[in-house]
C-alpha cells in the first residue's frame, strides 16, 4: 500500500474538504478526487461521503484513518531512528591521487576519530580523471586531484563542465624517491643522466585523455615498472635498490619507515598542482573540513623540509 494515499485521506479528514486538502497538498482537486476513488476501489469500501458538515469519513473510512495515523506515526519513529543513527556515524569518503603526503593526512584524520562511535570511512586511491568522475557522479563527496600545470586549462574546463569546484592546495616540482642504500645515496642533487641505469616505477593509469601526446615525461626511461598502488612501489624499492619514483614530497616518518630518501633533480621544469574537488552545491561536512585542514598541515610540513632543495 502506498503510504502517500494515507497522507491524502488524513489531510481530507482534517480539512473536511477535498478542494481545501488539494490546495494544502499542492494538487489539482480533480487529481486528488481521482486518487481517492482509485484507493476506494482498491480497498472495496467508501472512505468519504458528503454531508452537512462537508466531506466526512464513513465508519469504515474513520477506522482506516485511525490506523493510517498510527502507521504514519510508526514510520516517522523509524525515520527518526535512521536519522539519529546517521547523525552518530562518523562518515568520510575521499578519492585521492597516490601521493603519500595526502594519504598521510587521511591517517592523521582517522587517528582523531571517536572509536566509541560508528565509523564509515571510504578511501579510494585513483587517477585524477577517475576522481573527478566519482565526485561529479556523487560516488565520493570529496576528492584531491593532481595535474601537470601544462594541462591546467584542460582540467579547469573539464571541472567546470562537470560542475565540480576546485580549490588549489599547492604547486610543486617532482622529487626523485630512492632507497637509502641505492648507488645514488651520496649525491645531494641528481642529474637526469644519473637515472639512466635505474628502473622507473610509476603508476600505469596516470594519463589524460585527448592529451596523450603531452603525457610524455621529461626523462625518457627504457626500464619501467607500472604499478597501481603505493605499497608495491615501496616494497620493490626495498628489495631493488636501483629503482626510483618521481613524485611529491613524502613525510619524513614514511621515508624512515621504508628506508627511503628524496632528492631534487637538475633540469626538471614541469610543475604539478594538487587541489581539492567537490560538487557544486555540496556542503562540506565537519570531517571534510578537518581533513582539508590536516592536509594543509602535512603539506606545510613537507614543503618546509624540501625548501633546502
PDB file of C-alpha atoms in Angstrom:
ATOM      1  CA  UNK A   1       0.000   0.000   0.000  1.00  0.00           C
ATOM      2  CA  UNK A   2       1.266   3.446  -0.927  1.00  0.00           C
ATOM      3  CA  UNK A   3       1.660   5.461   2.284  1.00  0.00           C
ATOM      4  CA  UNK A   4       1.110   8.641   0.271  1.00  0.00           C
ATOM      5  CA  UNK A   5      -2.567   7.638  -0.027  1.00  0.00           C
ATOM      6  CA  UNK A   6      -2.756   7.503   3.757  1.00  0.00           C
ATOM      7  CA  UNK A   7      -1.430  11.057   3.963  1.00  0.00           C
ATOM      8  CA  UNK A   8      -4.087  12.146   1.460  1.00  0.00           C
ATOM      9  CA  UNK A   9      -7.017  10.699   3.404  1.00  0.00           C
ATOM     10  CA  UNK A  10      -5.726  12.171   6.672  1.00  0.00           C
ATOM     11  CA  UNK A  11      -5.484  15.608   5.070  1.00  0.00           C
ATOM     12  CA  UNK A  12      -9.016  15.365   3.634  1.00  0.00           C
ATOM     13  CA  UNK A  13     -10.413  14.314   7.009  1.00  0.00           C
ATOM     14  CA  UNK A  14      -8.589  17.215   8.645  1.00  0.00           C
ATOM     15  CA  UNK A  15      -9.844  19.808   6.130  1.00  0.00           C
ATOM     16  CA  UNK A  16     -13.302  18.229   5.648  1.00  0.00           C
ATOM     17  CA  UNK A  17     -12.918  19.207   2.022  1.00  0.00           C
ATOM     18  CA  UNK A  18     -11.202  17.598  -0.956  1.00  0.00           C
ATOM     19  CA  UNK A  19     -10.742  21.037  -2.503  1.00  0.00           C
ATOM     20  CA  UNK A  20      -9.031  22.500   0.569  1.00  0.00           C
ATOM     21  CA  UNK A  21      -6.958  19.342   1.037  1.00  0.00           C
ATOM     22  CA  UNK A  22      -5.831  19.542  -2.596  1.00  0.00           C
ATOM     23  CA  UNK A  23      -4.683  23.126  -2.050  1.00  0.00           C
ATOM     24  CA  UNK A  24      -2.714  22.103   1.022  1.00  0.00           C
ATOM     25  CA  UNK A  25      -1.160  19.183  -0.867  1.00  0.00           C
ATOM     26  CA  UNK A  26      -0.399  21.383  -3.894  1.00  0.00           C
ATOM     27  CA  UNK A  27      -2.528  19.157  -6.111  1.00  0.00           C
ATOM     28  CA  UNK A  28      -5.337  19.809  -8.553  1.00  0.00           C
ATOM     29  CA  UNK A  29      -8.705  18.919  -6.982  1.00  0.00           C
ATOM     30  CA  UNK A  30      -9.731  16.550  -9.841  1.00  0.00           C
ATOM     31  CA  UNK A  31      -6.453  14.648  -9.477  1.00  0.00           C
ATOM     32  CA  UNK A  32      -6.935  14.180  -5.740  1.00  0.00           C
ATOM     33  CA  UNK A  33     -10.543  13.057  -6.263  1.00  0.00           C
ATOM     34  CA  UNK A  34      -9.354  10.513  -8.830  1.00  0.00           C
ATOM     35  CA  UNK A  35      -6.679   9.153  -6.490  1.00  0.00           C
ATOM     36  CA  UNK A  36      -9.191   8.730  -3.638  1.00  0.00           C
ATOM     37  CA  UNK A  37     -11.678   6.988  -5.946  1.00  0.00           C
ATOM     38  CA  UNK A  38      -8.996   4.536  -7.103  1.00  0.00           C
ATOM     39  CA  UNK A  39      -7.958   3.964  -3.487  1.00  0.00           C
ATOM     40  CA  UNK A  40     -11.573   3.221  -2.520  1.00  0.00           C
ATOM     41  CA  UNK A  41     -11.867   0.736  -5.387  1.00  0.00           C
ATOM     42  CA  UNK A  42      -8.706  -0.998  -4.199  1.00  0.00           C
ATOM     43  CA  UNK A  43      -9.979  -1.198  -0.609  1.00  0.00           C
ATOM     44  CA  UNK A  44     -13.517  -2.205  -1.549  1.00  0.00           C
ATOM     45  CA  UNK A  45     -15.309   0.402   0.566  1.00  0.00           C
ATOM     46  CA  UNK A  46     -16.107   4.122   0.513  1.00  0.00           C
ATOM     47  CA  UNK A  47     -13.805   6.291   2.606  1.00  0.00           C
ATOM     48  CA  UNK A  48     -15.662   9.616   2.478  1.00  0.00           C
ATOM     49  CA  UNK A  49     -19.178  10.867   1.969  1.00  0.00           C
ATOM     50  CA  UNK A  50     -20.568  14.369   1.615  1.00  0.00           C
ATOM     51  CA  UNK A  51     -22.774  15.695   4.409  1.00  0.00           C
ATOM     52  CA  UNK A  52     -23.964  18.928   6.028  1.00  0.00           C
ATOM     53  CA  UNK A  53     -20.588  19.277   7.714  1.00  0.00           C
ATOM     54  CA  UNK A  54     -18.623  18.778   4.500  1.00  0.00           C
ATOM     55  CA  UNK A  55     -16.631  15.731   3.402  1.00  0.00           C
ATOM     56  CA  UNK A  56     -16.603  13.314   6.330  1.00  0.00           C
ATOM     57  CA  UNK A  57     -15.362   9.743   6.696  1.00  0.00           C
ATOM     58  CA  UNK A  58     -17.688   6.768   6.609  1.00  0.00           C
ATOM     59  CA  UNK A  59     -17.465   4.358   9.579  1.00  0.00           C
ATOM     60  CA  UNK A  60     -15.018   2.229   7.561  1.00  0.00           C
ATOM     61  CA  UNK A  61     -13.175   5.372   6.497  1.00  0.00           C
ATOM     62  CA  UNK A  62     -12.886   6.570  10.097  1.00  0.00           C
ATOM     63  CA  UNK A  63     -11.314   3.250  11.081  1.00  0.00           C
ATOM     64  CA  UNK A  64      -8.923   3.447   8.115  1.00  0.00           C
ATOM     65  CA  UNK A  65      -7.869   6.969   9.081  1.00  0.00           C
ATOM     66  CA  UNK A  66      -7.285   5.893  12.690  1.00  0.00           C
ATOM     67  CA  UNK A  67      -4.958   3.106  11.521  1.00  0.00           C
ATOM     68  CA  UNK A  68      -3.352   5.399   8.923  1.00  0.00           C
ATOM     69  CA  UNK A  69      -2.357   7.866  11.628  1.00  0.00           C
ATOM     70  CA  UNK A  70      -0.862   5.053  13.706  1.00  0.00           C
ATOM     71  CA  UNK A  71       1.070   3.675  10.721  1.00  0.00           C
ATOM     72  CA  UNK A  72       2.486   7.066   9.752  1.00  0.00           C
ATOM     73  CA  UNK A  73       3.447   7.762  13.360  1.00  0.00           C
ATOM     74  CA  UNK A  74       5.414   4.489  13.455  1.00  0.00           C
ATOM     75  CA  UNK A  75       7.065   5.286  10.121  1.00  0.00           C
ATOM     76  CA  UNK A  76       8.100   8.672  11.493  1.00  0.00           C
ATOM     77  CA  UNK A  77       9.688   6.973  14.512  1.00  0.00           C
ATOM     78  CA  UNK A  78      11.591   4.588  12.243  1.00  0.00           C
ATOM     79  CA  UNK A  79      12.798   7.513  10.146  1.00  0.00           C
ATOM     80  CA  UNK A  80      13.951   9.288  13.293  1.00  0.00           C
ATOM     81  CA  UNK A  81      15.963   6.220  14.300  1.00  0.00           C
ATOM     82  CA  UNK A  82      17.630   6.290  10.884  1.00  0.00           C
ATOM     83  CA  UNK A  83      18.406   9.992  11.188  1.00  0.00           C
ATOM     84  CA  UNK A  84      19.773   9.569  14.707  1.00  0.00           C
ATOM     85  CA  UNK A  85      21.939   6.689  13.515  1.00  0.00           C
ATOM     86  CA  UNK A  86      23.196   8.734  10.573  1.00  0.00           C
ATOM     87  CA  UNK A  87      23.974  11.630  12.899  1.00  0.00           C
ATOM     88  CA  UNK A  88      26.060   9.458  15.219  1.00  0.00           C
ATOM     89  CA  UNK A  89      28.051   7.784  12.431  1.00  0.00           C
ATOM     90  CA  UNK A  90      31.386   9.371  11.547  1.00  0.00           C
ATOM     91  CA  UNK A  91      31.197   9.338   7.759  1.00  0.00           C
ATOM     92  CA  UNK A  92      34.001  10.361   5.449  1.00  0.00           C
ATOM     93  CA  UNK A  93      34.819   9.419   1.880  1.00  0.00           C
ATOM     94  CA  UNK A  94      37.509  10.763  -0.382  1.00  0.00           C
ATOM     95  CA  UNK A  95      39.120   9.937  -3.734  1.00  0.00           C
ATOM     96  CA  UNK A  96      42.813  10.841  -3.780  1.00  0.00           C
ATOM     97  CA  UNK A  97      45.889  10.510  -6.002  1.00  0.00           C
ATOM     98  CA  UNK A  98      48.642   8.136  -4.962  1.00  0.00           C
ATOM     99  CA  UNK A  99      50.553  10.783  -3.072  1.00  0.00           C
ATOM    100  CA  UNK A 100      52.000   9.752   0.266  1.00  0.00           C
ATOM    101  CA  UNK A 101      51.569  13.118   1.962  1.00  0.00           C
ATOM    102  CA  UNK A 102      47.850  13.006   1.080  1.00  0.00           C
ATOM    103  CA  UNK A 103      47.258   9.511   2.441  1.00  0.00           C
ATOM    104  CA  UNK A 104      49.279  10.516   5.499  1.00  0.00           C
ATOM    105  CA  UNK A 105      46.767  13.322   6.131  1.00  0.00           C
ATOM    106  CA  UNK A 106      43.940  10.778   5.877  1.00  0.00           C
ATOM    107  CA  UNK A 107      45.674   8.671   8.526  1.00  0.00           C
ATOM    108  CA  UNK A 108      46.050  11.712  10.785  1.00  0.00           C
ATOM    109  CA  UNK A 109      42.322  12.387  10.457  1.00  0.00           C
ATOM    110  CA  UNK A 110      41.429   8.774  11.266  1.00  0.00           C
ATOM    111  CA  UNK A 111      43.619   8.928  14.374  1.00  0.00           C
ATOM    112  CA  UNK A 112      41.268  11.601  15.741  1.00  0.00           C
ATOM    113  CA  UNK A 113      38.011   9.696  15.172  1.00  0.00           C
ATOM    114  CA  UNK A 114      35.976   8.651  18.207  1.00  0.00           C
ATOM    115  CA  UNK A 115      36.375   4.870  18.390  1.00  0.00           C
ATOM    116  CA  UNK A 116      33.322   4.665  20.649  1.00  0.00           C
ATOM    117  CA  UNK A 117      31.089   5.743  17.764  1.00  0.00           C
ATOM    118  CA  UNK A 118      30.289   4.129  14.435  1.00  0.00           C
ATOM    119  CA  UNK A 119      32.773   4.835  11.649  1.00  0.00           C
ATOM    120  CA  UNK A 120      32.160   4.678   7.893  1.00  0.00           C
ATOM    121  CA  UNK A 121      35.286   5.760   6.017  1.00  0.00           C
ATOM    122  CA  UNK A 122      35.855   5.073   2.323  1.00  0.00           C
ATOM    123  CA  UNK A 123      39.206   5.958   0.735  1.00  0.00           C
ATOM    124  CA  UNK A 124      39.991   5.403  -2.930  1.00  0.00           C
ATOM    125  CA  UNK A 125      43.414   5.949  -4.450  1.00  0.00           C
ATOM    126  CA  UNK A 126      42.958   6.624  -8.149  1.00  0.00           C
ATOM    127  CA  UNK A 127      43.957   8.904 -11.006  1.00  0.00           C
ATOM    128  CA  UNK A 128      42.647  12.453 -11.330  1.00  0.00           C
ATOM    129  CA  UNK A 129      40.212  11.783 -14.174  1.00  0.00           C
ATOM    130  CA  UNK A 130      38.523   8.974 -12.250  1.00  0.00           C
ATOM    131  CA  UNK A 131      38.431  11.072  -9.077  1.00  0.00           C
ATOM    132  CA  UNK A 132      36.627  13.870 -10.937  1.00  0.00           C
ATOM    133  CA  UNK A 133      34.106  11.400 -12.375  1.00  0.00           C
ATOM    134  CA  UNK A 134      33.491   9.823  -8.967  1.00  0.00           C
ATOM    135  CA  UNK A 135      32.881  13.197  -7.316  1.00  0.00           C
ATOM    136  CA  UNK A 136      30.726  14.533 -10.161  1.00  0.00           C
ATOM    137  CA  UNK A 137      28.523  11.419 -10.047  1.00  0.00           C
ATOM    138  CA  UNK A 138      28.159  11.524  -6.259  1.00  0.00           C
ATOM    139  CA  UNK A 139      30.111   8.332  -5.571  1.00  0.00           C
ATOM    140  CA  UNK A 140      32.507  10.373  -3.436  1.00  0.00           C
ATOM    141  CA  UNK A 141      31.819  13.703  -1.759  1.00  0.00           C
ATOM    142  CA  UNK A 142      35.369  14.971  -1.684  1.00  0.00           C
ATOM    143  CA  UNK A 143      38.450  14.419  -3.789  1.00  0.00           C
ATOM    144  CA  UNK A 144      42.011  15.526  -4.337  1.00  0.00           C
ATOM    145  CA  UNK A 145      43.417  15.700  -7.846  1.00  0.00           C
ATOM    146  CA  UNK A 146      46.882  16.276  -9.284  1.00  0.00           C
ATOM    147  CA  UNK A 147      47.732  17.536 -12.731  1.00  0.00           C
ATOM    148  CA  UNK A 148      50.646  18.780 -14.793  1.00  0.00           C
ATOM    149  CA  UNK A 149      50.251  22.554 -14.920  1.00  0.00           C
ATOM    150  CA  UNK A 150      50.742  22.398 -18.686  1.00  0.00           C
ATOM    151  CA  UNK A 151      47.279  20.774 -18.686  1.00  0.00           C
ATOM    152  CA  UNK A 152      45.683  23.359 -16.392  1.00  0.00           C
ATOM    153  CA  UNK A 153      43.271  24.847 -18.942  1.00  0.00           C
ATOM    154  CA  UNK A 154      42.055  21.382 -19.900  1.00  0.00           C
ATOM    155  CA  UNK A 155      41.385  20.419 -16.283  1.00  0.00           C
ATOM    156  CA  UNK A 156      39.717  23.701 -15.369  1.00  0.00           C
ATOM    157  CA  UNK A 157      37.344  23.410 -18.352  1.00  0.00           C
ATOM    158  CA  UNK A 158      36.662  19.755 -17.574  1.00  0.00           C
ATOM    159  CA  UNK A 159      35.871  20.530 -13.930  1.00  0.00           C
ATOM    160  CA  UNK A 160      33.566  23.375 -14.949  1.00  0.00           C
ATOM    161  CA  UNK A 161      31.676  21.136 -17.380  1.00  0.00           C
ATOM    162  CA  UNK A 162      31.283  18.504 -14.656  1.00  0.00           C
ATOM    163  CA  UNK A 163      30.039  21.170 -12.194  1.00  0.00           C
ATOM    164  CA  UNK A 164      32.871  20.396  -9.793  1.00  0.00           C
ATOM    165  CA  UNK A 165      34.527  23.019  -7.573  1.00  0.00           C
ATOM    166  CA  UNK A 166      38.338  23.152  -7.447  1.00  0.00           C
ATOM    167  CA  UNK A 167      40.362  24.621  -4.551  1.00  0.00           C
ATOM    168  CA  UNK A 168      44.159  24.700  -5.091  1.00  0.00           C
ATOM    169  CA  UNK A 169      46.400  23.238  -2.388  1.00  0.00           C
ATOM    170  CA  UNK A 170      49.884  23.905  -3.781  1.00  0.00           C
ATOM    171  CA  UNK A 171      52.165  23.549  -6.766  1.00  0.00           C
ATOM    172  CA  UNK A 172      55.489  21.728  -6.789  1.00  0.00           C
ATOM    173  CA  UNK A 173      58.171  20.032  -8.843  1.00  0.00           C
ATOM    174  CA  UNK A 174      58.690  16.294  -8.662  1.00  0.00           C
ATOM    175  CA  UNK A 175      61.384  14.858  -6.447  1.00  0.00           C
ATOM    176  CA  UNK A 176      63.167  11.557  -7.009  1.00  0.00           C
ATOM    177  CA  UNK A 177      62.447   8.935  -4.346  1.00  0.00           C
ATOM    178  CA  UNK A 178      65.169   6.315  -3.858  1.00  0.00           C
ATOM    179  CA  UNK A 179      66.186   3.637  -1.396  1.00  0.00           C
ATOM    180  CA  UNK A 180      68.754   4.923   1.105  1.00  0.00           C
ATOM    181  CA  UNK A 181      71.103   2.127   0.063  1.00  0.00           C
ATOM    182  CA  UNK A 182      70.894   2.992  -3.641  1.00  0.00           C
ATOM    183  CA  UNK A 183      74.111   3.812  -5.548  1.00  0.00           C
ATOM    184  CA  UNK A 184      72.998   7.469  -5.629  1.00  0.00           C
ATOM    185  CA  UNK A 185      72.780   7.871  -1.864  1.00  0.00           C
ATOM    186  CA  UNK A 186      75.834  10.145  -1.604  1.00  0.00           C
ATOM    187  CA  UNK A 187      74.645  12.641  -4.215  1.00  0.00           C
ATOM    188  CA  UNK A 188      72.711  15.589  -2.803  1.00  0.00           C
ATOM    189  CA  UNK A 189      71.310  16.677  -6.161  1.00  0.00           C
ATOM    190  CA  UNK A 190      70.839  14.400  -9.137  1.00  0.00           C
ATOM    191  CA  UNK A 191      71.322  14.832 -12.856  1.00  0.00           C
ATOM    192  CA  UNK A 192      68.805  13.256 -15.220  1.00  0.00           C
ATOM    193  CA  UNK A 193      71.646  11.151 -16.615  1.00  0.00           C
ATOM    194  CA  UNK A 194      72.147   9.612 -13.144  1.00  0.00           C
ATOM    195  CA  UNK A 195      68.881   7.748 -13.646  1.00  0.00           C
ATOM    196  CA  UNK A 196      69.808   6.146 -16.968  1.00  0.00           C
ATOM    197  CA  UNK A 197      70.775   2.810 -15.395  1.00  0.00           C
ATOM    198  CA  UNK A 198      67.844   2.794 -12.979  1.00  0.00           C
ATOM    199  CA  UNK A 199      64.345   1.344 -13.288  1.00  0.00           C
ATOM    200  CA  UNK A 200      61.477   3.819 -13.007  1.00  0.00           C
ATOM    201  CA  UNK A 201      58.426   2.743 -11.020  1.00  0.00           C
ATOM    202  CA  UNK A 202      55.272   4.619 -11.982  1.00  0.00           C
ATOM    203  CA  UNK A 203      51.515   4.315 -11.912  1.00  0.00           C
ATOM    204  CA  UNK A 204      50.048   2.739 -15.005  1.00  0.00           C
ATOM    205  CA  UNK A 205      46.842   4.757 -15.166  1.00  0.00           C
ATOM    206  CA  UNK A 206      48.126   8.326 -14.834  1.00  0.00           C
ATOM    207  CA  UNK A 207      47.171   9.614 -18.250  1.00  0.00           C
ATOM    208  CA  UNK A 208      44.895  12.347 -19.521  1.00  0.00           C
ATOM    209  CA  UNK A 209      42.518  11.510 -22.395  1.00  0.00           C
ATOM    210  CA  UNK A 210      42.859  13.686 -25.508  1.00  0.00           C
ATOM    211  CA  UNK A 211      46.246  14.901 -24.265  1.00  0.00           C
ATOM    212  CA  UNK A 212      48.141  11.694 -24.839  1.00  0.00           C
ATOM    213  CA  UNK A 213      50.763  13.421 -26.932  1.00  0.00           C
ATOM    214  CA  UNK A 214      51.526  15.713 -23.976  1.00  0.00           C
ATOM    215  CA  UNK A 215      51.818  12.971 -21.364  1.00  0.00           C
ATOM    216  CA  UNK A 216      55.499  12.271 -22.033  1.00  0.00           C
ATOM    217  CA  UNK A 217      57.948  12.562 -19.145  1.00  0.00           C
ATOM    218  CA  UNK A 218      60.873  14.979 -19.127  1.00  0.00           C
ATOM    219  CA  UNK A 219      63.151  11.988 -18.731  1.00  0.00           C
ATOM    220  CA  UNK A 220      62.708   9.113 -21.136  1.00  0.00           C
ATOM    221  CA  UNK A 221      63.237   5.786 -19.395  1.00  0.00           C
ATOM    222  CA  UNK A 222      63.621   2.458 -21.188  1.00  0.00           C
ATOM    223  CA  UNK A 223      63.158   0.442 -17.994  1.00  0.00           C
ATOM    224  CA  UNK A 224      59.774   0.891 -16.338  1.00  0.00           C
ATOM    225  CA  UNK A 225      57.587  -0.962 -13.886  1.00  0.00           C
ATOM    226  CA  UNK A 226      53.927   0.069 -13.761  1.00  0.00           C
ATOM    227  CA  UNK A 227      52.020  -0.424 -10.526  1.00  0.00           C
ATOM    228  CA  UNK A 228      48.631   0.719  -9.263  1.00  0.00           C
ATOM    229  CA  UNK A 229      49.172   1.273  -5.552  1.00  0.00           C
ATOM    230  CA  UNK A 230      51.936   2.756  -3.426  1.00  0.00           C
ATOM    231  CA  UNK A 231      52.685  -0.214  -1.184  1.00  0.00           C
ATOM    232  CA  UNK A 232      54.037  -2.212  -4.127  1.00  0.00           C
ATOM    233  CA  UNK A 233      56.284   0.707  -5.097  1.00  0.00           C
ATOM    234  CA  UNK A 234      57.856   0.834  -1.670  1.00  0.00           C
ATOM    235  CA  UNK A 235      58.262  -2.945  -1.487  1.00  0.00           C
ATOM    236  CA  UNK A 236      60.106  -3.001  -4.813  1.00  0.00           C
ATOM    237  CA  UNK A 237      62.478  -0.210  -3.759  1.00  0.00           C
ATOM    238  CA  UNK A 238      63.252  -2.007  -0.516  1.00  0.00           C
ATOM    239  CA  UNK A 239      64.481  -5.048  -2.440  1.00  0.00           C
ATOM    240  CA  UNK A 240      65.692  -3.496  -5.703  1.00  0.00           C
ATOM    241  CA  UNK A 241      67.945  -0.525  -4.856  1.00  0.00           C
ATOM    242  CA  UNK A 242      68.390   0.625  -8.466  1.00  0.00           C
ATOM    243  CA  UNK A 243      64.789   1.801  -8.761  1.00  0.00           C
ATOM    244  CA  UNK A 244      63.222   5.217  -8.327  1.00  0.00           C
ATOM    245  CA  UNK A 245      59.918   7.101  -8.294  1.00  0.00           C
ATOM    246  CA  UNK A 246      59.003  10.604  -9.438  1.00  0.00           C
ATOM    247  CA  UNK A 247      56.556  12.250  -7.075  1.00  0.00           C
ATOM    248  CA  UNK A 248      55.605  14.836  -4.481  1.00  0.00           C
ATOM    249  CA  UNK A 249      57.321  15.236  -1.127  1.00  0.00           C
ATOM    250  CA  UNK A 250      56.808  12.360   1.312  1.00  0.00           C
ATOM    251  CA  UNK A 251      56.514  12.876   5.100  1.00  0.00           C
ATOM    252  CA  UNK A 252      59.757  12.066   6.897  1.00  0.00           C
ATOM    253  CA  UNK A 253      58.045   9.445   9.061  1.00  0.00           C
ATOM    254  CA  UNK A 254      57.167   7.402   5.963  1.00  0.00           C
ATOM    255  CA  UNK A 255      60.620   7.836   4.425  1.00  0.00           C
ATOM    256  CA  UNK A 256      62.180   6.473   7.613  1.00  0.00           C
ATOM    257  CA  UNK A 257      59.656   3.642   7.804  1.00  0.00           C
ATOM    258  CA  UNK A 258      60.520   2.389   4.316  1.00  0.00           C
ATOM    259  CA  UNK A 259      64.217   3.353   4.422  1.00  0.00           C
ATOM    260  CA  UNK A 260      63.779   5.868   1.610  1.00  0.00           C
ATOM    261  CA  UNK A 261      65.077   9.330   0.778  1.00  0.00           C
ATOM    262  CA  UNK A 262      64.159  12.050  -1.690  1.00  0.00           C
ATOM    263  CA  UNK A 263      66.424  14.182  -3.842  1.00  0.00           C
ATOM    264  CA  UNK A 264      65.928  17.061  -6.260  1.00  0.00           C
ATOM    265  CA  UNK A 265      66.961  16.614  -9.864  1.00  0.00           C
ATOM    266  CA  UNK A 266      68.504  19.269 -12.110  1.00  0.00           C
ATOM    267  CA  UNK A 267      66.767  20.001 -15.374  1.00  0.00           C
ATOM    268  CA  UNK A 268      63.244  19.375 -14.083  1.00  0.00           C
ATOM    269  CA  UNK A 269      60.973  22.138 -15.320  1.00  0.00           C
ATOM    270  CA  UNK A 270      57.482  20.647 -15.036  1.00  0.00           C
ATOM    271  CA  UNK A 271      55.287  21.800 -12.192  1.00  0.00           C
ATOM    272  CA  UNK A 272      52.298  19.966 -10.770  1.00  0.00           C
ATOM    273  CA  UNK A 273      49.296  21.241  -8.871  1.00  0.00           C
ATOM    274  CA  UNK A 274      47.212  19.463  -6.241  1.00  0.00           C
ATOM    275  CA  UNK A 275      43.751  20.646  -5.276  1.00  0.00           C
ATOM    276  CA  UNK A 276      40.528  19.700  -3.505  1.00  0.00           C
ATOM    277  CA  UNK A 277      37.413  18.955  -5.546  1.00  0.00           C
ATOM    278  CA  UNK A 278      33.740  18.657  -4.583  1.00  0.00           C
ATOM    279  CA  UNK A 279      30.386  19.024  -6.337  1.00  0.00           C
ATOM    280  CA  UNK A 280      28.740  22.390  -6.828  1.00  0.00           C
ATOM    281  CA  UNK A 281      26.137  22.851  -4.084  1.00  0.00           C
ATOM    282  CA  UNK A 282      27.712  20.244  -1.779  1.00  0.00           C
ATOM    283  CA  UNK A 283      28.029  21.343   1.857  1.00  0.00           C
ATOM    284  CA  UNK A 284      31.329  20.210   3.314  1.00  0.00           C
ATOM    285  CA  UNK A 285      30.898  18.151   6.478  1.00  0.00           C
ATOM    286  CA  UNK A 286      32.873  18.666   9.657  1.00  0.00           C
ATOM    287  CA  UNK A 287      35.102  15.695   8.765  1.00  0.00           C
ATOM    288  CA  UNK A 288      35.622  17.037   5.236  1.00  0.00           C
ATOM    289  CA  UNK A 289      36.821  20.336   6.663  1.00  0.00           C
ATOM    290  CA  UNK A 290      39.014  18.647   9.253  1.00  0.00           C
ATOM    291  CA  UNK A 291      40.659  16.580   6.522  1.00  0.00           C
ATOM    292  CA  UNK A 292      41.317  19.702   4.461  1.00  0.00           C
ATOM    293  CA  UNK A 293      42.994  21.314   7.477  1.00  0.00           C
ATOM    294  CA  UNK A 294      45.055  18.161   8.123  1.00  0.00           C
ATOM    295  CA  UNK A 295      46.196  18.061   4.519  1.00  0.00           C
ATOM    296  CA  UNK A 296      47.262  21.706   4.645  1.00  0.00           C
ATOM    297  CA  UNK A 297      49.233  20.963   7.826  1.00  0.00           C
ATOM    298  CA  UNK A 298      51.013  17.969   6.282  1.00  0.00           C
ATOM    299  CA  UNK A 299      51.674  19.931   3.085  1.00  0.00           C
ATOM    300  CA  UNK A 300      53.266  22.735   5.113  1.00  0.00           C
ATOM    301  CA  UNK A 301      55.385  20.199   6.980  1.00  0.00           C
ATOM    302  CA  UNK A 302      56.788  18.537   3.856  1.00  0.00           C
ATOM    303  CA  UNK A 303      57.213  21.819   1.989  1.00  0.00           C
ATOM    304  CA  UNK A 304      59.386  23.177   4.815  1.00  0.00           C
ATOM    305  CA  UNK A 305      61.565  20.089   4.606  1.00  0.00           C
ATOM    306  CA  UNK A 306      62.161  20.460   0.880  1.00  0.00           C
ATOM    307  CA  UNK A 307      62.795  24.223   0.937  1.00  0.00           C
ATOM    308  CA  UNK A 308      66.522  23.490   1.145  1.00  0.00           C
ATOM    309  CA  UNK A 309      66.283  21.902  -2.292  1.00  0.00           C
TER     310      UNK A 309
END
